[in-house]
Amino acid sequence: MVVSDGYPTGYEEIEKNLVSTVEKISKSGVLLMGVGADNPAIRDFFTVSCVLENPYQMMKFFVRSYLEISSLF
């Protein structure tokens, strides 16, 4: 599970490297889920993701996303 604000920053071409890293990890058999903290941009990088607008949504969205990722097995 990756929790982020959804904005890859820090150096040039970070978005390209993030996409490449996520693809590489996914191909190794690890299923990733992105959790965006009040930002839908997380969906641009992860196949399975959810966006939380407040802490109370975490359980609802986590369960839904977990069920979604479990169906990929």
Short mmCIF file of C-alpha atoms in Angstrom, two decimals:
data_model
loop_
_atom_site.label_atom_id
_atom_site.label_comp_id
_atom_site.label_asym_id
_atom_site.label_seq_id
_atom_site.Cartn_x
_atom_site.Cartn_y
_atom_site.Cartn_z
CA MET A 1 0.00 0.00 0.00
CA VAL A 2 1.33 3.42 -0.94
CA VAL A 3 -0.13 6.45 0.81
CA SER A 4 0.63 9.78 -0.83
CA ASP A 5 -0.67 13.26 -1.48
CA GLY A 6 -0.57 12.22 -5.15
CA TYR A 7 2.02 14.73 -6.26
CA PRO A 8 5.35 13.14 -7.20
CA THR A 9 7.93 15.89 -6.68
CA GLY A 10 11.61 16.13 -5.96
CA TYR A 11 13.48 15.84 -9.24
CA GLU A 12 13.10 15.99 -12.98
CA GLU A 13 11.24 13.04 -14.57
CA ILE A 14 10.00 11.74 -11.21
CA GLU A 15 6.58 10.90 -12.69
CA LYS A 16 8.21 8.77 -15.39
CA ASN A 17 10.32 6.98 -12.77
CA LEU A 18 7.28 6.43 -10.55
CA VAL A 19 5.32 4.83 -13.38
CA SER A 20 8.30 2.64 -14.27
CA THR A 21 8.80 1.57 -10.65
CA VAL A 22 5.11 0.75 -10.15
CA GLU A 23 5.11 -1.33 -13.35
CA LYS A 24 8.28 -3.17 -12.30
CA ILE A 25 6.90 -3.96 -8.85
CA SER A 26 3.57 -5.07 -10.32
CA LYS A 27 5.31 -7.43 -12.75
CA SER A 28 7.14 -9.04 -9.83
CA GLY A 29 3.82 -10.23 -8.42
CA VAL A 30 3.30 -7.57 -5.76
CA LEU A 31 -0.15 -6.00 -5.88
CA LEU A 32 -0.05 -2.28 -5.15
CA MET A 33 -2.82 -0.03 -3.92
CA GLY A 34 -2.44 3.74 -3.96
CA VAL A 35 -4.14 5.82 -1.29
CA GLY A 36 -4.39 9.51 -2.08
CA ALA A 37 -4.68 12.02 0.73
CA ASP A 38 -7.30 14.44 -0.61
CA ASN A 39 -5.98 14.25 -4.18
CA PRO A 40 -7.33 12.17 -7.09
CA ALA A 41 -3.95 12.35 -8.91
CA ILE A 42 -3.01 9.06 -7.24
CA ARG A 43 -5.27 7.35 -9.79
CA ASP A 44 -2.84 8.33 -12.54
CA PHE A 45 -0.19 6.02 -11.11
CA PHE A 46 -1.97 3.02 -9.58
CA THR A 47 -4.50 0.61 -11.09
CA VAL A 48 -6.17 0.13 -7.72
CA SER A 49 -6.52 3.31 -5.72
CA CYS A 50 -8.74 5.32 -3.46
CA VAL A 51 -8.86 8.98 -2.50
CA LEU A 52 -9.57 10.03 1.07
CA GLU A 53 -10.98 13.45 1.82
CA ASN A 54 -10.97 12.92 5.58
CA PRO A 55 -9.72 10.28 8.03
CA TYR A 56 -13.21 8.86 8.58
CA GLN A 57 -13.33 7.62 4.99
CA MET A 58 -10.25 5.47 5.42
CA MET A 59 -12.00 2.28 6.54
CA LYS A 60 -14.74 2.45 3.89
CA PHE A 61 -12.38 3.11 1.00
CA PHE A 62 -9.72 0.73 2.26
CA VAL A 63 -12.18 -2.16 2.46
CA ARG A 64 -13.54 -1.41 -1.02
CA SER A 65 -10.03 -1.12 -2.50
CA TYR A 66 -8.87 -4.25 -0.69
CA LEU A 67 -11.76 -6.22 -2.16
CA GLU A 68 -10.93 -4.82 -5.59
CA ILE A 69 -7.28 -5.79 -5.35
CA SER A 70 -8.18 -9.22 -3.94
CA SER A 71 -10.22 -9.94 -7.06
CA LEU A 72 -7.03 -9.61 -9.14
CA PHE A 73 -5.64 -12.90 -7.75
#
